[in-house]
Short mmCIF file of C-alpha atoms in Angstrom, two decimals:
data_model
loop_
_atom_site.label_atom_id
_atom_site.label_comp_id
_atom_site.label_asym_id
_atom_site.label_seq_id
_atom_site.Cartn_x
_atom_site.Cartn_y
_atom_site.Cartn_z
CA UNK L 269 -0.01 0.00 0.01
CA UNK L 270 1.17 3.53 -0.85
CA UNK L 271 1.20 5.80 2.15
CA UNK L 272 1.98 8.92 0.04
CA UNK L 273 1.00 9.38 -3.55
CA UNK L 274 2.00 12.42 -5.46
CA UNK L 275 1.13 13.02 -9.05
CA UNK L 276 2.34 16.04 -10.89
CA UNK L 277 2.62 18.23 -7.86
CA UNK L 278 3.35 21.91 -8.68
CA UNK L 279 3.87 24.81 -6.57
CA UNK L 280 4.53 28.31 -7.79
CA UNK L 281 4.95 31.55 -5.90
CA UNK L 282 4.05 34.08 -8.60
CA UNK L 283 6.47 33.59 -11.50
CA UNK L 284 8.76 31.44 -9.29
CA UNK L 285 8.13 27.69 -10.00
CA UNK L 286 9.39 26.17 -6.65
CA UNK L 287 8.07 22.55 -7.42
CA UNK L 288 7.46 21.49 -11.01
CA UNK L 289 5.35 18.44 -11.82
CA UNK L 290 6.84 16.15 -9.25
CA UNK L 291 5.53 12.56 -8.99
CA UNK L 292 6.43 9.71 -6.78
CA UNK L 293 4.88 7.28 -4.36
CA UNK L 294 6.10 6.04 -0.85
CA UNK L 295 5.16 2.43 -0.04
CA UNK L 296 4.07 1.61 3.50
CA UNK L 297 6.90 0.74 5.80
CA UNK L 298 9.68 2.25 3.67
CA UNK L 299 12.09 5.07 4.17
CA UNK L 300 11.82 7.67 1.30
CA UNK L 301 14.40 10.37 1.03
CA UNK L 302 14.36 13.54 -0.81
CA UNK L 303 17.73 15.06 -1.68
CA UNK L 304 18.72 18.32 -3.12
CA UNK L 305 20.56 21.58 -2.66
CA UNK L 306 19.04 24.54 -0.66
CA UNK L 307 16.14 25.92 -2.46
CA UNK L 308 15.53 22.90 -4.59
CA UNK L 309 11.99 22.59 -3.45
CA UNK L 310 12.29 19.98 -0.71
CA UNK L 311 10.52 21.91 2.07
CA UNK L 312 7.93 23.21 -0.24
CA UNK L 313 7.16 19.55 -1.43
CA UNK L 314 6.86 18.38 2.24
CA UNK L 315 4.61 21.29 3.14
CA UNK L 316 2.27 20.49 0.22
CA UNK L 317 2.26 16.87 1.27
CA UNK L 318 1.16 17.60 4.75
CA UNK L 319 -1.12 20.47 3.89
CA UNK L 320 0.82 23.43 5.27
CA UNK L 321 0.77 24.90 1.87
CA UNK L 322 -1.80 24.94 -0.88
CA UNK L 323 -0.55 23.21 -3.99
CA UNK L 324 -0.81 24.97 -7.32
CA UNK L 325 -1.48 21.80 -9.26
CA UNK L 326 -1.38 18.02 -9.30
CA UNK L 327 -2.71 15.35 -6.91
CA UNK L 328 -1.47 14.40 -3.49
CA UNK L 329 -2.90 11.50 -1.31
CA UNK L 330 -1.48 10.79 2.06
CA UNK L 331 -2.95 7.82 4.04
CA UNK L 332 -5.87 7.90 1.64
CA UNK L 333 -6.62 11.54 2.34
CA UNK L 334 -6.15 14.72 0.26
CA UNK L 335 -4.10 16.99 2.65
CA UNK L 336 -5.53 20.14 1.06
CA UNK L 337 -9.02 19.00 2.26
CA UNK L 338 -8.56 16.72 5.28
CA UNK L 339 -5.58 18.44 6.95
CA UNK L 340 -6.81 18.15 10.49
CA UNK L 341 -7.89 14.55 10.08
CA UNK L 342 -4.48 13.70 8.65
CA UNK L 343 -2.62 15.38 11.68
CA UNK L 344 -4.03 12.66 13.90
CA UNK L 345 -2.02 10.02 12.17
CA UNK L 346 1.20 11.76 11.08
CA UNK L 347 4.12 13.08 13.06
CA UNK L 348 6.14 15.79 11.81
CA UNK L 349 9.40 17.48 12.52
CA UNK L 350 9.76 20.70 10.54
CA UNK L 351 13.08 22.22 9.49
CA UNK L 352 14.54 24.81 12.01
CA UNK L 353 11.61 24.61 14.36
CA UNK L 354 12.50 25.22 17.97
CA UNK L 355 9.80 24.93 20.52
CA UNK L 356 9.01 27.34 23.28
CA UNK L 357 12.48 27.61 24.82
CA UNK L 358 11.08 28.47 28.31
CA UNK L 359 9.11 25.30 28.28
CA UNK L 360 10.29 22.13 30.05
CA UNK L 361 10.55 18.92 28.07
CA UNK L 362 7.67 17.17 29.94
CA UNK L 363 5.37 20.25 29.72
CA UNK L 364 5.54 20.06 25.81
CA UNK L 365 5.14 16.26 25.99
CA UNK L 366 2.07 16.51 28.15
CA UNK L 367 0.64 19.17 25.84
CA UNK L 368 1.22 17.00 22.73
CA UNK L 369 -0.19 14.03 24.61
CA UNK L 370 -3.46 15.93 25.17
CA UNK L 371 -3.84 16.56 21.45
CA UNK L 372 -4.25 12.92 20.30
CA UNK L 373 -6.84 10.34 21.24
CA UNK L 374 -4.50 7.51 21.83
CA UNK L 375 -1.05 8.95 22.46
CA UNK L 376 2.11 6.90 23.16
CA UNK L 377 3.47 7.23 26.70
CA UNK L 378 5.89 10.15 26.48
CA UNK L 379 7.87 8.82 29.43
CA UNK L 380 8.60 5.69 27.55
CA UNK L 381 9.63 7.66 24.48
CA UNK L 382 11.89 9.95 26.51
CA UNK L 383 13.55 6.87 27.92
CA UNK L 384 13.94 5.32 24.56
CA UNK L 385 15.68 8.40 23.22
CA UNK L 386 17.92 8.69 26.25
CA UNK L 387 16.17 11.90 27.56
CA UNK L 388 14.86 10.61 30.74
CA UNK L 389 17.33 12.75 32.77
CA UNK L 390 16.24 15.83 30.82
CA UNK L 391 12.44 15.48 31.66
CA UNK L 392 12.49 18.61 33.65
CA UNK L 393 15.01 20.59 31.68
CA UNK L 394 14.16 23.79 29.99
CA UNK L 395 14.25 23.39 26.14
CA UNK L 396 16.91 26.29 25.86
CA UNK L 397 19.26 24.30 28.08
CA UNK L 398 19.31 21.26 25.68
CA UNK L 399 22.02 20.65 23.20
CA UNK L 400 21.21 20.67 19.49
CA UNK L 401 20.99 16.83 19.42
CA UNK L 402 18.84 16.66 22.36
CA UNK L 403 16.48 19.25 20.84
CA UNK L 404 16.17 17.15 17.69
CA UNK L 405 15.37 14.18 19.83
CA UNK L 406 12.70 16.01 21.63
CA UNK L 407 11.31 17.10 18.17
CA UNK L 408 11.18 13.37 17.27
CA UNK L 409 9.53 12.44 20.54
CA UNK L 410 6.85 15.05 20.00
CA UNK L 411 6.37 13.84 16.44
CA UNK L 412 5.95 10.26 17.77
CA UNK L 413 3.55 10.94 20.69
CA UNK L 414 0.64 10.70 18.08
CA UNK L 415 1.80 7.11 17.36
CA UNK L 416 1.88 8.07 13.66
CA UNK L 417 1.99 5.70 10.71
CA UNK L 418 3.84 8.30 8.72
CA UNK L 419 6.77 10.30 10.15
CA UNK L 420 7.82 13.36 8.25
CA UNK L 421 11.34 14.62 9.10
CA UNK L 422 12.70 17.61 7.22
CA UNK L 423 16.40 17.78 7.65
CA UNK L 424 16.48 16.18 11.08
CA UNK L 425 20.18 15.92 11.18
CA UNK L 426 21.26 19.23 9.68
CA UNK L 427 23.63 20.90 11.98
CA UNK L 428 24.20 17.87 14.26
CA UNK L 429 27.69 16.47 14.91
CA UNK L 430 28.62 13.26 13.27
CA UNK L 431 27.99 11.15 16.30
CA UNK L 432 24.60 12.51 17.07
CA UNK L 433 23.76 12.03 13.44
CA UNK L 434 24.57 8.45 13.41
CA UNK L 435 22.53 8.05 16.63
CA UNK L 436 19.52 9.58 14.77
CA UNK L 437 20.13 7.03 11.92
CA UNK L 438 19.77 4.18 14.46
CA UNK L 439 16.50 5.63 15.76
CA UNK L 440 15.09 6.07 12.15
CA UNK L 441 15.94 2.48 11.41
CA UNK L 442 14.16 1.45 14.77
CA UNK L 443 11.05 3.49 13.60
CA UNK L 444 11.03 1.65 10.27
CA UNK L 445 11.36 -1.68 11.97
CA UNK L 446 8.24 -0.81 13.98
CA UNK L 447 6.36 -0.55 10.64
CA UNK L 448 6.28 3.19 10.36
CA UNK L 449 6.78 4.93 7.04
CA UNK L 450 9.34 7.67 6.99
CA UNK L 451 9.42 10.52 4.47
CA UNK L 452 12.60 12.62 5.00
CA UNK L 453 14.80 15.29 3.37
CA UNK L 454 18.42 15.49 4.02
CA UNK L 455 21.54 17.36 2.95
CA UNK L 456 23.68 14.41 3.58
CA UNK L 457 24.26 11.84 0.81
CA UNK L 458 25.66 9.20 3.05
CA UNK L 459 22.63 9.61 5.33
CA UNK L 460 20.40 8.83 2.36
CA UNK L 461 22.55 5.97 1.23
CA UNK L 462 22.48 4.55 4.71
CA UNK L 463 18.70 4.84 5.42
CA UNK L 464 16.68 5.22 2.34
CA UNK L 465 14.83 2.48 0.46
CA UNK L 466 14.22 5.02 -2.28
CA UNK L 467 15.60 8.46 -2.92
CA UNK L 468 14.34 11.24 -4.99
CA UNK L 469 16.90 13.83 -6.22
CA UNK L 470 15.28 17.18 -6.84
CA UNK L 471 16.88 20.20 -8.30
CA UNK L 472 15.20 23.60 -9.23
CA UNK L 473 11.81 22.07 -8.45
CA UNK L 474 12.14 19.10 -10.76
CA UNK L 475 12.86 15.46 -9.98
CA UNK L 476 16.22 14.39 -11.65
CA UNK L 477 16.36 10.84 -10.23
CA UNK L 478 13.88 8.62 -8.53
CA UNK L 479 15.21 5.22 -7.63
CA UNK L 480 16.87 3.00 -5.07
CA UNK L 481 20.25 4.47 -4.07
CA UNK L 482 22.02 1.85 -6.12
CA UNK L 483 19.68 2.44 -8.96
CA UNK L 484 20.39 6.07 -8.99
CA UNK L 485 24.17 5.49 -9.05
CA UNK L 486 23.86 2.89 -11.72
CA UNK L 487 21.63 4.86 -14.02
CA UNK L 488 23.86 7.96 -13.77
CA UNK L 489 26.13 5.90 -15.92
CA UNK L 490 29.39 6.55 -14.07
CA UNK L 491 32.48 4.57 -14.22
CA UNK L 492 34.09 2.55 -11.27
CA UNK L 493 37.70 3.63 -11.12
CA UNK L 494 40.39 1.07 -10.50
CA UNK L 495 43.85 2.48 -9.70
CA UNK L 496 47.27 0.83 -8.96
CA UNK L 497 50.94 1.70 -9.16
CA UNK L 498 53.32 -0.02 -11.52
CA UNK L 499 56.70 0.64 -13.11
CA UNK L 500 55.76 -0.89 -16.34
CA UNK L 501 54.29 0.91 -19.35
CA UNK L 502 51.11 -1.03 -19.89
CA UNK L 503 48.38 1.57 -20.65
CA UNK L 504 48.06 0.43 -24.33
CA UNK L 505 47.49 -3.21 -23.25
CA UNK L 506 44.86 -2.28 -20.71
CA UNK L 507 42.77 -0.36 -23.15
CA UNK L 508 42.04 -3.58 -25.04
CA UNK L 509 40.33 -5.07 -22.01
CA UNK L 510 36.63 -5.54 -22.63
CA UNK L 511 34.46 -3.11 -20.97
CA UNK L 512 37.25 -0.56 -20.16
CA UNK L 513 36.26 3.01 -21.20
CA UNK L 514 39.48 4.82 -20.50
CA UNK L 515 42.95 4.45 -19.03
CA UNK L 516 45.15 7.05 -17.70
CA UNK L 517 48.78 6.69 -16.77
CA UNK L 518 50.89 9.26 -15.02
CA UNK L 519 54.32 8.08 -14.04
CA UNK L 520 53.75 5.06 -11.89
CA UNK L 521 49.96 5.70 -11.33
CA UNK L 522 47.47 3.96 -13.52
CA UNK L 523 43.89 4.67 -13.55
CA UNK L 524 41.29 2.55 -15.37
CA UNK L 525 37.63 3.48 -15.81
CA UNK L 526 34.96 0.83 -16.49
CA UNK L 527 31.29 0.23 -15.79
CA UNK L 528 31.79 -3.59 -16.06
CA UNK L 529 31.54 -5.42 -12.73
CA UNK L 530 34.13 -8.20 -13.45
CA UNK L 531 36.70 -5.97 -15.05
CA UNK L 532 38.76 -6.34 -11.98
CA UNK L 533 39.26 -10.19 -12.59
CA UNK L 534 40.15 -9.67 -16.19
CA UNK L 535 42.64 -6.97 -15.09
CA UNK L 536 44.36 -9.15 -12.56
CA UNK L 537 44.53 -12.04 -15.10
CA UNK L 538 45.98 -9.80 -17.75
CA UNK L 539 48.57 -8.29 -15.27
CA UNK L 540 49.63 -11.81 -14.25
CA UNK L 541 49.78 -12.91 -17.99
CA UNK L 542 52.32 -9.99 -18.74
CA UNK L 543 54.12 -10.57 -15.60
CA UNK L 544 53.47 -6.92 -14.51
CA UNK L 545 54.33 -6.07 -10.91
CA UNK L 546 51.68 -3.93 -9.29
CA UNK L 547 50.83 -2.61 -5.83
CA UNK L 548 48.44 -0.27 -4.00
CA UNK L 549 45.47 -1.50 -5.94
CA UNK L 550 42.43 0.45 -5.21
CA UNK L 551 38.80 0.48 -6.42
CA UNK L 552 36.53 3.44 -6.05
CA UNK L 553 32.97 3.04 -6.86
CA UNK L 554 30.91 6.05 -7.62
CA UNK L 555 28.70 7.35 -4.77
CA UNK L 556 25.57 9.33 -4.46
CA UNK L 557 27.70 12.57 -4.49
CA UNK L 558 29.09 11.59 -7.85
CA UNK L 559 25.59 10.71 -9.27
CA UNK L 560 24.28 14.00 -8.00
CA UNK L 561 27.07 15.84 -9.84
CA UNK L 562 26.52 13.86 -12.89
CA UNK L 563 22.68 14.34 -12.85
CA UNK L 564 22.65 18.10 -12.05
CA UNK L 565 26.00 19.42 -13.21
CA UNK L 566 26.33 20.78 -9.68
CA UNK L 567 28.99 20.08 -6.99
CA UNK L 568 27.45 18.59 -3.95
CA UNK L 569 28.03 20.69 -0.90
CA UNK L 570 27.07 19.93 2.64
CA UNK L 571 25.74 23.22 3.58
CA UNK L 572 24.51 23.81 6.96
CA UNK L 573 21.53 26.00 6.80
CA UNK F 1218 -8.89 15.86 24.92
CA UNK F 1219 -8.82 19.00 27.12
CA UNK F 1220 -6.11 20.35 25.06
CA UNK F 1221 -7.09 23.97 24.99
CA UNK F 1222 -6.95 24.52 28.83
CA UNK F 1223 -3.59 22.59 28.78
CA UNK F 1224 -2.14 24.90 26.00
CA UNK F 1225 -3.38 28.05 28.04
CA UNK F 1226 -1.91 26.93 31.33
CA UNK F 1227 1.38 26.08 29.62
CA UNK F 1228 1.41 29.46 27.85
CA UNK F 1229 0.75 31.19 31.08
CA UNK F 1230 3.60 29.45 32.85
CA UNK F 1231 5.83 30.38 29.95
CA UNK F 1232 4.53 34.01 30.24
CA UNK F 1233 5.39 34.25 33.80
CA UNK F 1234 8.85 32.87 33.18
CA UNK F 1235 9.63 36.04 31.31
CA UNK F 1236 11.10 38.30 33.86
CA UNK F 1237 10.48 41.41 31.80
CA UNK F 1238 6.73 40.70 31.73
CA UNK F 1239 6.51 39.89 35.41
CA UNK F 1240 8.36 43.09 36.41
CA UNK F 1241 6.64 45.53 34.07
CA UNK F 1242 3.11 44.03 34.54
CA UNK F 1243 3.21 43.02 38.28
CA UNK F 1244 6.09 44.87 40.08
CA UNK F 1245 6.56 48.16 38.30
CA UNK F 1246 3.06 49.66 38.72
CA UNK F 1247 3.24 48.86 42.46
CA UNK F 1248 6.72 50.43 42.64
CA UNK F 1249 5.35 53.50 40.93
CA UNK F 1250 2.51 53.55 43.48
CA UNK F 1251 4.99 53.44 46.29
CA UNK F 1252 7.10 56.28 44.73
CA UNK F 1253 4.43 58.63 43.97
CA UNK F 1254 2.35 57.58 47.02
CA UNK F 1255 5.37 58.35 49.33
CA UNK F 1256 6.02 61.70 47.67
CA UNK F 1257 2.45 63.00 47.54
CA UNK F 1258 0.39 60.70 49.84
CA UNK F 1259 -3.42 60.44 49.25
CA UNK F 1260 -4.88 63.29 51.07
CA UNK F 1261 -7.34 65.39 49.00
CA UNK F 1262 -5.48 68.42 47.45
CA UNK F 1263 -6.38 71.23 45.36
CA UNK F 1264 -3.81 70.53 42.58
CA UNK F 1265 -5.58 67.20 42.06
CA UNK F 1266 -9.04 68.89 41.84
CA UNK F 1267 -9.77 68.00 45.35
CA UNK F 1268 -8.90 64.28 45.07
CA UNK F 1269 -5.98 62.29 46.59
CA UNK F 1270 -2.91 61.95 44.29
CA UNK F 1271 -3.07 58.08 44.52
CA UNK F 1272 -6.78 58.08 43.62
CA UNK F 1273 -5.91 60.07 40.53
CA UNK F 1274 -2.87 58.14 39.50
CA UNK F 1275 -4.10 54.66 39.92
CA UNK F 1276 -6.42 54.55 36.88
CA UNK F 1277 -3.52 55.59 34.78
CA UNK F 1278 -1.49 52.77 36.24
CA UNK F 1279 -4.20 50.37 35.17
CA UNK F 1280 -3.94 51.57 31.69
CA UNK F 1281 -0.21 51.16 31.90
CA UNK F 1282 -0.47 47.50 32.85
CA UNK F 1283 -2.79 46.90 29.92
CA UNK F 1284 -0.30 48.49 27.81
CA UNK F 1285 2.54 46.27 29.09
CA UNK F 1286 0.82 43.13 28.25
CA UNK F 1287 -0.98 44.17 25.15
CA UNK F 1288 1.82 46.28 23.51
CA UNK F 1289 4.82 44.57 24.85
CA UNK F 1290 4.23 40.96 25.87
CA UNK F 1291 1.77 39.88 23.32
CA UNK F 1292 3.49 41.16 20.15
CA UNK F 1293 6.89 39.88 21.37
CA UNK F 1294 5.59 36.24 21.87
CA UNK F 1295 3.67 36.19 18.58
CA UNK F 1296 6.71 37.52 16.59
CA UNK F 1297 9.00 35.03 18.32
CA UNK F 1298 6.66 32.09 17.73
CA UNK F 1299 6.37 32.98 14.12
CA UNK F 1300 10.18 33.48 13.78
CA UNK F 1301 10.76 30.12 15.53
CA UNK F 1302 8.29 28.42 13.36
CA UNK F 1303 6.30 27.31 16.50
CA UNK F 1304 3.06 28.75 14.98
CA UNK F 1305 3.70 26.56 11.85
CA UNK F 1306 4.53 23.48 13.83
CA UNK F 1307 1.19 23.87 15.78
CA UNK F 1308 -0.47 24.11 12.35
CA UNK F 1309 0.61 20.59 11.71
CA UNK F 1310 -1.29 19.19 14.83
CA UNK F 1311 -4.89 18.71 15.56
CA UNK F 1312 -5.10 22.02 17.27
CA UNK F 1313 -5.33 25.30 15.42
CA UNK F 1314 -2.66 27.90 15.50
CA UNK F 1315 -5.56 30.27 16.20
CA UNK F 1316 -5.81 28.43 19.56
CA UNK F 1317 -2.30 29.76 20.44
CA UNK F 1318 -3.47 33.30 19.66
CA UNK F 1319 -6.51 32.93 21.75
CA UNK F 1320 -4.56 31.46 24.61
CA UNK F 1321 -2.17 34.36 24.35
CA UNK F 1322 -4.94 36.75 24.57
CA UNK F 1323 -6.32 34.88 27.57
CA UNK F 1324 -2.90 34.78 29.31
CA UNK F 1325 -2.20 38.43 28.90
CA UNK F 1326 -5.66 39.37 30.15
CA UNK F 1327 -4.97 37.17 33.27
CA UNK F 1328 -1.69 38.91 33.84
CA UNK F 1329 -3.24 42.28 33.42
CA UNK F 1330 -5.92 41.32 35.96
CA UNK F 1331 -3.22 39.96 38.44
CA UNK F 1332 -1.20 43.14 38.06
CA UNK F 1333 -4.38 45.35 38.47
CA UNK F 1334 -5.28 43.30 41.58
CA UNK F 1335 -1.80 43.83 43.18
CA UNK F 1336 -1.98 47.48 42.38
CA UNK F 1337 -5.48 48.00 43.87
CA UNK F 1338 -4.64 45.79 46.96
CA UNK F 1339 -1.58 47.78 47.76
CA UNK F 1340 -3.25 50.97 47.01
CA UNK F 1341 -6.06 50.20 49.37
CA UNK F 1342 -4.06 48.70 52.05
CA UNK F 1343 -1.32 51.48 52.22
CA UNK F 1344 -2.97 54.65 50.84
CA UNK F 1345 -6.60 53.97 51.55
CA UNK F 1346 -7.29 54.02 47.66
CA UNK F 1347 -10.84 55.23 46.93
CA UNK F 1348 -13.07 54.58 43.94
CA UNK F 1349 -15.79 57.25 43.15
CA UNK F 1350 -17.46 55.85 40.00
CA UNK F 1351 -19.71 53.02 38.81
CA UNK F 1352 -17.97 49.73 38.81
CA UNK F 1353 -19.79 48.35 35.76
CA UNK F 1354 -18.89 51.46 33.76
CA UNK F 1355 -15.34 51.24 34.87
CA UNK F 1356 -15.37 47.60 33.81
CA UNK F 1357 -16.73 48.51 30.49
CA UNK F 1358 -13.98 51.16 30.10
CA UNK F 1359 -11.35 48.68 30.99
CA UNK F 1360 -12.62 46.19 28.36
CA UNK F 1361 -12.53 49.05 25.71
CA UNK F 1362 -8.90 49.80 26.67
CA UNK F 1363 -7.75 46.18 26.69
CA UNK F 1364 -9.46 45.59 23.27
CA UNK F 1365 -7.66 48.55 21.81
CA UNK F 1366 -4.12 47.74 23.23
CA UNK F 1367 -4.54 44.10 22.23
CA UNK F 1368 -5.67 45.08 18.74
CA UNK F 1369 -2.49 47.09 18.38
CA UNK F 1370 -0.44 44.28 19.96
CA UNK F 1371 -1.91 41.65 17.61
CA UNK F 1372 -1.15 44.05 14.60
CA UNK F 1373 2.47 44.37 15.60
CA UNK F 1374 2.91 40.71 16.49
CA UNK F 1375 1.31 39.77 13.33
CA UNK F 1376 3.39 41.63 10.89
CA UNK F 1377 6.81 42.00 12.36
CA UNK F 1378 9.29 39.50 10.95
CA UNK F 1379 10.95 38.45 14.20
CA UNK F 1380 11.19 39.00 17.91
CA UNK F 1381 13.77 41.68 17.71
CA UNK F 1382 11.90 43.93 15.47
CA UNK F 1383 8.76 43.30 17.43
CA UNK F 1384 10.72 44.57 20.56
CA UNK F 1385 11.83 47.69 18.79
CA UNK F 1386 8.38 48.45 17.43
CA UNK F 1387 6.65 47.83 20.80
CA UNK F 1388 9.08 50.09 22.66
CA UNK F 1389 8.70 52.87 20.13
CA UNK F 1390 4.84 52.46 20.58
CA UNK F 1391 4.82 51.80 24.24
CA UNK F 1392 7.22 54.27 25.94
CA UNK F 1393 5.73 57.45 24.39
CA UNK F 1394 2.32 56.15 25.52
CA UNK F 1395 3.69 55.40 28.94
CA UNK F 1396 4.93 58.90 29.57
CA UNK F 1397 2.92 61.12 27.34
CA UNK F 1398 -0.64 59.65 27.63
CA UNK F 1399 -1.17 60.50 31.30
CA UNK F 1400 -0.70 57.01 32.32
CA UNK F 1401 2.22 57.58 34.71
CA UNK F 1402 2.28 61.28 34.83
CA UNK F 1403 -0.98 63.44 34.84
CA UNK F 1404 -1.37 65.34 31.56
CA UNK F 1405 -2.41 68.28 33.74
CA UNK F 1406 1.12 68.99 34.65
CA UNK F 1407 2.25 68.81 31.06
CA UNK F 1408 3.08 71.70 28.73
CA UNK F 1409 0.64 72.30 25.88
CA UNK F 1410 3.06 70.79 23.23
CA UNK F 1411 3.01 67.42 25.05
CA UNK F 1412 -0.71 67.51 25.42
CA UNK F 1413 -0.95 68.07 21.66
CA UNK F 1414 1.21 65.06 21.19
CA UNK F 1415 -0.88 62.94 23.63
CA UNK F 1416 -3.92 63.41 21.39
CA UNK F 1417 -2.28 61.17 18.89
CA UNK F 1418 -1.79 58.24 21.29
CA UNK F 1419 -4.51 55.86 21.72
CA UNK F 1420 -3.78 55.16 25.35
CA UNK F 1421 -4.38 58.85 26.18
CA UNK F 1422 -8.09 58.26 25.46
CA UNK F 1423 -8.09 55.13 27.77
CA UNK F 1424 -6.52 57.04 30.52
CA UNK F 1425 -8.98 59.92 30.21
CA UNK F 1426 -11.86 57.70 30.14
CA UNK F 1427 -10.91 55.40 32.98
CA UNK F 1428 -9.74 58.30 35.23
CA UNK F 1429 -12.88 60.22 34.62
CA UNK F 1430 -15.06 57.28 35.50
CA UNK F 1431 -12.92 56.54 38.53
CA UNK F 1432 -13.40 59.98 39.89
CA UNK F 1433 -17.15 59.80 39.39
CA UNK F 1434 -18.00 60.94 35.89
CA UNK F 1435 -20.29 58.69 33.68
CA UNK F 1436 -19.33 56.57 30.66
CA UNK F 1437 -21.50 58.57 28.38
CA UNK F 1438 -19.63 61.72 29.28
CA UNK F 1439 -16.92 60.51 27.10
CA UNK F 1440 -18.13 60.02 23.59
CA UNK F 1441 -14.81 61.07 21.96
CA UNK F 1442 -12.72 58.68 24.12
CA UNK F 1443 -15.01 55.68 23.45
CA UNK F 1444 -15.13 56.50 19.88
CA UNK F 1445 -11.30 56.78 19.72
CA UNK F 1446 -10.85 53.44 21.43
CA UNK F 1447 -13.36 51.66 19.28
CA UNK F 1448 -11.88 53.07 16.19
CA UNK F 1449 -8.42 51.99 17.19
CA UNK F 1450 -9.75 48.41 17.97
CA UNK F 1451 -11.55 48.05 14.64
CA UNK F 1452 -8.72 49.59 12.64
CA UNK F 1453 -5.76 47.60 14.07
CA UNK F 1454 -7.93 44.48 14.75
CA UNK F 1455 -8.97 44.54 11.17
CA UNK F 1456 -5.42 45.07 9.90
CA UNK F 1457 -4.25 42.29 12.17
CA UNK F 1458 -6.81 39.92 10.82
CA UNK F 1459 -5.99 40.78 7.07
CA UNK F 1460 -2.19 40.91 7.53
CA UNK F 1461 -1.44 38.42 10.19
CA UNK F 1462 1.36 36.02 9.00
CA UNK F 1463 1.59 32.54 10.46
CA UNK F 1464 5.13 32.05 9.01
#
């Protein structure tokens, strides 16, 4: 079953086309990641999906409801963490938890949630005295109190240190294991690669790739690079290997580019056949960053907004 | 699902955790009372048209308290909540962001009432504060004043982009009203130029109205003042409704 279905979603602010005919579907129980640079349209897409903004065109269905019509009904079964939201900083953690618990007919026990996120010692702490990571955990706890089937996380880990970020990843995996569907946006390619069953790369309001992480990388048509060092002059020989697109040799350093999976075997056999001595063999597969560069022509930057 | 009372109670707690609000709404008016009460006492004197100084000053202080909550506390919180996207976050819950607005109005009204209670109690106990008017009419005047300052506060809080701008705008609106409307110092002792300025300040009409009723005049003796307060409420309230930005 699809938890989110988006068909030709468009949103424009006057002449500015923030989101341009975006379509995708998020199956129940999956983690769906939306990637893109600042201003690509990620937050606008999220806000149209959860009904915080009116879409200019297209169709959106979330848990069988149209968020433009059944906004309030929807909020009973989704949990959201919005980008850059800070809660009332003079409130204590448990006070906000109690308020959110009173909003839903069948809330999860916030004490258990705080415990689960390692916040039990912070129950009576003012929000302004929490670290960035702790605040984000509180944001998740508040999103989870509704016991939501769909959790929407807009740049949850932006600005967190690497350790807190990895901690968040573990929590997101846990939420998925509980059967919840996660819709997230992120700035971090490695985060998407680690968590997402499907990613959607968006640039200037348009989808440039929509696939599994491996699928995106594969379809971007980039070469795997194998490099090694040798004193022999063998560039010419290597070019004849089947599936090799390009060979570069600079002094001792040889680099070979191919999209063929088993080119490494062929390479080793060939080197042995010619009795070539080699060392420091290294394979680098293209990552999501490279795919992004290939697809958008833009350098990926981990900007902290 | 008694969420609205919970929200309002939490907002009131947060409100009272703001030392500036607590000081200016609850402590400052009482301190002013002590200061001028000590200087002038509350014996009837000719300078105050035969009334005691405290009796004449207290209605102005009541207006001052309403101005603190309506013109300072209210817009600041609304602008901050918008800046920090708290209003937007609450839009994505089963409660309405309008509920926050409403709870803010309730909370600021409560604080105003507590401030007035402290002021009247200390005035009564220490200076034998007297009231010469009609209680219901005074209440009506108070409601008119509160609605006018809250309308201005909603407008400021609704359109300023962030908390810092809201503070600056509130101060620019609040402090002239504090000193030039008769709320803290009687207009009777002011030169004509200040009195002319005071006519442009909405609070002046509130002070004149409440002071008049306090000292025994009737509500309907003040059509100009009532008209001015209603006009301010309708004008700024209308603008606030039209221009209020949730994000």
